């Protein structure tokens, strides 16, 4: 005789618990970003549209006069063009100097030497920009170390004007930005195996052809991030242009400080900051789209 078993017996497994959505974990960080970034930008945007009244501190009125003043004055357009030119020049020089340095640093076989060089690259970042700018002032002054060495060797007969020029600002910014470029490129070269280089060379490619047709496209994400980081930092540089460039060398960040702190024209200072941020964002998007079409990345 066969006994029938009840197949509809209740399951002994517990009822599935309600899953906690991982998206809620983003709320603290989103709230911090909203309070520390978005809200100040909204307030600054409102200030940029305010009417400037020297006798009042409060933000009142709505006007586009601050923006029309900027775009209608060739002086401010010239300052913006100079800022972008200096930033692009510094970024290009940092790329040219940082690319071989990062590649050699990545391909070193000695762990001790590699660690020492990485530390030598990072240690300058531990020093403030104002301190480094003061050091460059000592080096590039009319009677500084550079001119003294040139006079002693007989290369020049009188001191060369280096400090308080655009050349001095570019030199100072390159010294500040070059570690960022090397670190960005070194991290991406670490992920590119030597097998790709060996394969290209074994197939008959010359070293320069291998570099431009194999290594460079693979390293493009790091090149883009390094150039973007250096360009943004150079565009918003303040201490180096003020200390090394002097009052005659005008850039956007010192001009924003001048309008806000010296002239107390907060609406115009806010509009300058927004214009600088907008131009930087537009150039970033344009370069990103261009690289995406060319290399299929970013």
Coordinates of C-alpha atoms in Angstrom, one line a residue:
X1 CA 0.0 0.0 0.0
X2 CA 1.4 3.4 -1.0
X3 CA 1.0 6.4 1.2
X4 CA 0.2 9.7 -0.4
X5 CA 2.4 12.6 0.7
X6 CA 1.1 16.1 0.9
X7 CA 3.1 18.1 -1.6
X8 CA 1.5 21.4 -0.6
X9 CA 3.2 21.5 2.8
X10 CA 4.3 24.9 3.8
X11 CA 7.9 25.8 3.0
X12 CA 10.3 26.0 6.0
X13 CA 12.4 28.8 4.3
X14 CA 11.9 32.3 5.7
X15 CA 10.0 34.9 3.8
X16 CA 12.3 37.0 1.6
X17 CA 13.3 40.2 3.5
X18 CA 12.7 43.5 1.9
X19 CA 15.9 44.6 0.3
X20 CA 17.4 47.9 1.2
X21 CA 17.9 50.1 -1.9
X22 CA 21.5 50.9 -2.3
X23 CA 20.5 54.2 -3.8
X24 CA 19.7 55.6 -0.4
X25 CA 23.4 55.4 0.5
X26 CA 24.1 58.2 -1.9
X27 CA 21.9 60.7 -0.1
X28 CA 24.6 61.9 2.4
X29 CA 27.1 62.5 -0.3
X30 CA 24.5 64.1 -2.6
X31 CA 23.4 66.4 0.3
X32 CA 27.0 67.4 0.9
X33 CA 27.5 68.2 -2.8
X34 CA 24.2 70.1 -2.8
X35 CA 25.2 72.2 0.2
X36 CA 28.8 72.7 -0.7
X37 CA 28.7 73.1 -4.4
X38 CA 25.3 73.6 -6.0
X39 CA 23.9 76.0 -3.5
X40 CA 26.9 78.4 -3.6
X41 CA 26.8 78.3 -7.4
X42 CA 23.1 79.2 -7.3
X43 CA 23.8 82.1 -4.9
X44 CA 26.8 83.3 -7.0
X45 CA 24.6 83.1 -10.1
X46 CA 22.0 85.3 -8.4
X47 CA 24.7 87.7 -7.4
X48 CA 26.1 87.9 -10.9
X49 CA 22.6 89.2 -12.1
X50 CA 22.4 91.8 -9.3
X51 CA 22.7 95.6 -9.8
X52 CA 25.9 97.0 -8.3
X53 CA 25.4 99.7 -5.7
X54 CA 28.5 100.9 -3.9
X55 CA 26.4 102.0 -0.9
X56 CA 24.7 98.6 -0.4
X57 CA 26.0 95.1 0.3
X58 CA 22.7 93.3 -0.2
X59 CA 21.9 91.7 -3.6
X60 CA 19.1 93.5 -5.3
X61 CA 17.7 93.8 -8.8
X62 CA 18.1 91.7 -11.9
X63 CA 20.2 92.8 -14.8
X64 CA 22.6 91.5 -17.5
X65 CA 24.7 94.6 -17.3
X66 CA 27.6 92.7 -15.7
X67 CA 27.8 90.3 -18.6
X68 CA 27.4 92.9 -21.2
X69 CA 30.1 94.9 -19.6
X70 CA 32.5 92.0 -19.9
X71 CA 31.7 91.0 -23.5
X72 CA 31.6 94.7 -24.5
X73 CA 35.0 95.6 -23.1
X74 CA 38.0 94.5 -25.2
X75 CA 40.2 94.7 -22.0
X76 CA 38.3 91.9 -20.3
X77 CA 38.2 89.8 -23.4
X78 CA 41.9 90.2 -23.7
X79 CA 42.4 89.0 -20.1
X80 CA 40.2 85.9 -20.9
X81 CA 42.2 85.2 -24.0
X82 CA 45.5 85.6 -22.2
X83 CA 44.3 83.2 -19.4
X84 CA 43.3 80.6 -21.9
X85 CA 46.5 81.0 -23.9
X86 CA 48.7 80.7 -20.8
X87 CA 46.7 77.6 -19.6
X88 CA 46.9 75.9 -23.0
X89 CA 50.7 76.6 -23.2
X90 CA 51.4 75.3 -19.8
X91 CA 49.3 72.2 -20.4
X92 CA 51.1 71.5 -23.7
X93 CA 54.5 71.8 -22.2
X94 CA 53.5 69.6 -19.2
X95 CA 52.3 67.0 -21.7
X96 CA 55.5 67.1 -23.7
X97 CA 57.7 66.9 -20.5
X98 CA 55.4 64.5 -18.6
X99 CA 54.8 61.9 -21.3
X100 CA 58.3 60.5 -21.6
X101 CA 58.9 60.9 -17.8
X102 CA 55.8 58.9 -17.0
X103 CA 56.7 56.2 -19.6
X104 CA 60.2 55.8 -18.3
X105 CA 59.0 55.8 -14.7
X106 CA 56.5 53.0 -15.5
X107 CA 59.0 50.8 -17.4
X108 CA 61.7 50.9 -14.7
X109 CA 62.7 47.5 -13.5
X110 CA 64.3 48.6 -10.2
X111 CA 61.6 48.9 -7.5
X112 CA 63.7 51.1 -5.3
X113 CA 64.6 53.6 -8.0
X114 CA 60.9 53.6 -9.1
X115 CA 59.7 54.3 -5.6
X116 CA 62.2 57.1 -5.1
X117 CA 61.3 58.8 -8.4
X118 CA 57.6 58.6 -7.6
X119 CA 58.2 60.2 -4.2
X120 CA 60.3 62.9 -5.9
X121 CA 57.3 63.6 -8.1
X122 CA 54.8 63.7 -5.3
X123 CA 56.8 65.6 -2.7
X124 CA 56.4 69.0 -4.4
X125 CA 52.7 68.7 -4.1
X126 CA 53.0 68.8 -0.3
X127 CA 54.2 72.4 -0.6
X128 CA 51.8 75.3 -1.0
X129 CA 51.7 77.2 -4.3
X130 CA 52.6 80.5 -2.6
X131 CA 55.7 79.0 -1.1
X132 CA 56.8 77.7 -4.4
X133 CA 56.0 81.0 -6.1
X134 CA 58.2 82.8 -3.5
X135 CA 61.0 80.4 -4.4
X136 CA 60.7 81.2 -8.1
X137 CA 60.8 84.9 -7.2
X138 CA 64.2 84.3 -5.6
X139 CA 65.4 82.4 -8.6
X140 CA 64.1 84.7 -11.4
X141 CA 64.7 88.1 -9.8
X142 CA 67.0 90.6 -11.5
X143 CA 69.7 89.7 -9.1
X144 CA 68.5 86.2 -8.5
X145 CA 70.2 82.9 -8.9
X146 CA 69.5 82.5 -12.6
X147 CA 70.8 86.0 -13.6
X148 CA 73.7 85.7 -11.2
X149 CA 74.8 82.4 -12.8
X150 CA 74.4 83.8 -16.3
X151 CA 76.4 86.9 -15.4
X152 CA 79.1 84.8 -13.7
X153 CA 79.5 82.6 -16.8
X154 CA 79.6 85.6 -19.1
X155 CA 76.6 84.6 -21.2
X156 CA 75.0 88.0 -20.5
X157 CA 76.5 91.3 -19.5
X158 CA 73.5 92.7 -17.6
X159 CA 70.5 91.1 -15.8
X160 CA 67.7 89.9 -18.0
X161 CA 64.1 90.8 -17.0
X162 CA 62.5 87.4 -16.2
X163 CA 60.4 88.1 -13.1
X164 CA 57.0 89.8 -13.5
X165 CA 56.7 88.6 -17.1
X166 CA 54.5 86.1 -18.9
X167 CA 57.5 83.8 -19.2
X168 CA 57.9 83.7 -15.5
X169 CA 54.3 82.9 -14.9
X170 CA 54.4 80.0 -17.4
X171 CA 57.6 78.6 -15.8
X172 CA 56.0 78.8 -12.3
X173 CA 52.7 77.2 -13.5
X174 CA 54.6 74.4 -15.3
X175 CA 56.5 73.6 -12.0
X176 CA 53.1 73.4 -10.2
X177 CA 51.3 71.4 -12.8
X178 CA 53.9 68.9 -14.1
X179 CA 53.5 66.5 -11.1
X180 CA 49.8 66.2 -11.8
X181 CA 50.5 65.3 -15.5
X182 CA 53.2 62.7 -14.6
X183 CA 50.9 61.0 -12.0
X184 CA 48.0 60.9 -14.4
X185 CA 50.1 59.4 -17.2
X186 CA 52.0 57.0 -15.0
X187 CA 48.7 55.5 -13.7
X188 CA 47.5 54.8 -17.3
X189 CA 50.9 53.5 -18.5
X190 CA 50.8 51.0 -15.6
X191 CA 47.8 49.4 -17.2
X192 CA 49.3 49.1 -20.7
X193 CA 51.3 45.9 -20.8
X194 CA 54.7 45.8 -22.6
X195 CA 53.3 42.9 -24.7
X196 CA 51.5 45.5 -27.0
X197 CA 54.8 47.3 -27.7
X198 CA 56.7 44.0 -28.3
X199 CA 53.9 42.8 -30.6
X200 CA 54.1 46.0 -32.7
X201 CA 57.9 45.9 -32.8
X202 CA 57.9 42.3 -33.8
X203 CA 55.6 43.0 -36.7
X204 CA 58.1 45.5 -38.1
X205 CA 56.9 48.8 -36.7
X206 CA 59.5 51.4 -35.9
X207 CA 59.7 52.8 -32.3
X208 CA 58.1 56.1 -33.3
X209 CA 55.4 54.4 -35.3
X210 CA 54.7 52.0 -32.4
X211 CA 54.4 55.0 -30.1
X212 CA 52.0 57.0 -32.2
X213 CA 49.9 54.2 -33.6
X214 CA 49.8 51.8 -30.6
X215 CA 50.9 53.3 -27.3
X216 CA 49.4 56.8 -27.8
X217 CA 45.8 55.7 -28.5
X218 CA 45.9 53.3 -25.5
X219 CA 47.2 56.1 -23.3
X220 CA 44.6 58.6 -24.5
X221 CA 42.3 58.4 -21.4
X222 CA 45.3 59.3 -19.2
X223 CA 46.4 62.0 -21.5
X224 CA 42.9 63.5 -21.6
X225 CA 42.5 63.4 -17.8
X226 CA 46.0 64.8 -17.2
X227 CA 45.6 67.7 -19.7
X228 CA 42.1 68.5 -18.4
X229 CA 43.4 68.6 -14.8
X230 CA 46.4 70.8 -15.7
X231 CA 44.3 73.1 -17.9
X232 CA 41.6 73.6 -15.2
X233 CA 44.3 74.3 -12.5
X234 CA 46.1 76.7 -14.8
X235 CA 43.0 78.6 -15.8
X236 CA 42.1 79.1 -12.1
X237 CA 45.6 79.8 -10.9
X238 CA 45.8 82.8 -8.5
X239 CA 49.0 82.7 -6.3
X240 CA 51.5 82.2 -9.2
X241 CA 50.2 85.0 -11.5
X242 CA 50.0 87.4 -8.6
X243 CA 53.4 86.8 -7.1
X244 CA 55.4 86.0 -10.2
X245 CA 53.5 87.9 -12.8
X246 CA 53.1 91.1 -10.7
X247 CA 50.3 93.7 -11.0
X248 CA 50.9 94.3 -14.7
X249 CA 50.2 90.6 -15.7
X250 CA 46.4 90.2 -15.7
X251 CA 44.6 86.9 -15.5
X252 CA 41.0 86.0 -14.7
X253 CA 41.4 84.6 -11.2
X254 CA 43.3 87.6 -9.8
X255 CA 40.8 89.9 -11.6
X256 CA 37.9 88.1 -9.8
X257 CA 39.7 88.7 -6.5
X258 CA 40.4 92.3 -7.3
X259 CA 36.7 93.0 -8.1
X260 CA 35.4 91.2 -5.0
X261 CA 37.9 92.3 -2.4
X262 CA 39.4 95.6 -3.6
X263 CA 36.5 97.2 -5.6
X264 CA 33.7 95.4 -3.6
X265 CA 31.9 94.9 -6.9
X266 CA 30.5 91.4 -6.0
X267 CA 28.1 91.2 -8.9
X268 CA 30.8 91.8 -11.5
X269 CA 33.2 89.4 -9.7
X270 CA 30.5 86.7 -9.7
X271 CA 29.9 87.3 -13.4
X272 CA 33.7 87.0 -14.1
X273 CA 33.8 83.7 -12.2
X274 CA 30.7 82.3 -14.1
X275 CA 32.2 83.3 -17.5
X276 CA 35.5 81.6 -16.6
X277 CA 33.7 78.5 -15.4
X278 CA 31.4 78.4 -18.5
X279 CA 34.3 78.8 -21.0
X280 CA 36.2 76.0 -19.2
X281 CA 33.2 73.7 -19.2
X282 CA 32.6 74.4 -22.9
X283 CA 36.2 73.7 -23.9
X284 CA 36.1 70.5 -21.8
X285 CA 33.0 69.2 -23.5
X286 CA 34.3 70.1 -26.9
X287 CA 37.6 68.3 -26.3
X288 CA 35.7 65.3 -24.9
X289 CA 33.5 65.0 -28.0
X290 CA 36.4 65.4 -30.3
X291 CA 38.4 62.6 -28.6
X292 CA 35.3 60.4 -28.6
X293 CA 35.0 60.7 -32.3
X294 CA 38.7 60.3 -32.9
X295 CA 39.5 57.5 -30.5
X296 CA 36.2 56.2 -29.3
X297 CA 36.8 57.0 -25.7
X298 CA 36.0 59.5 -22.9

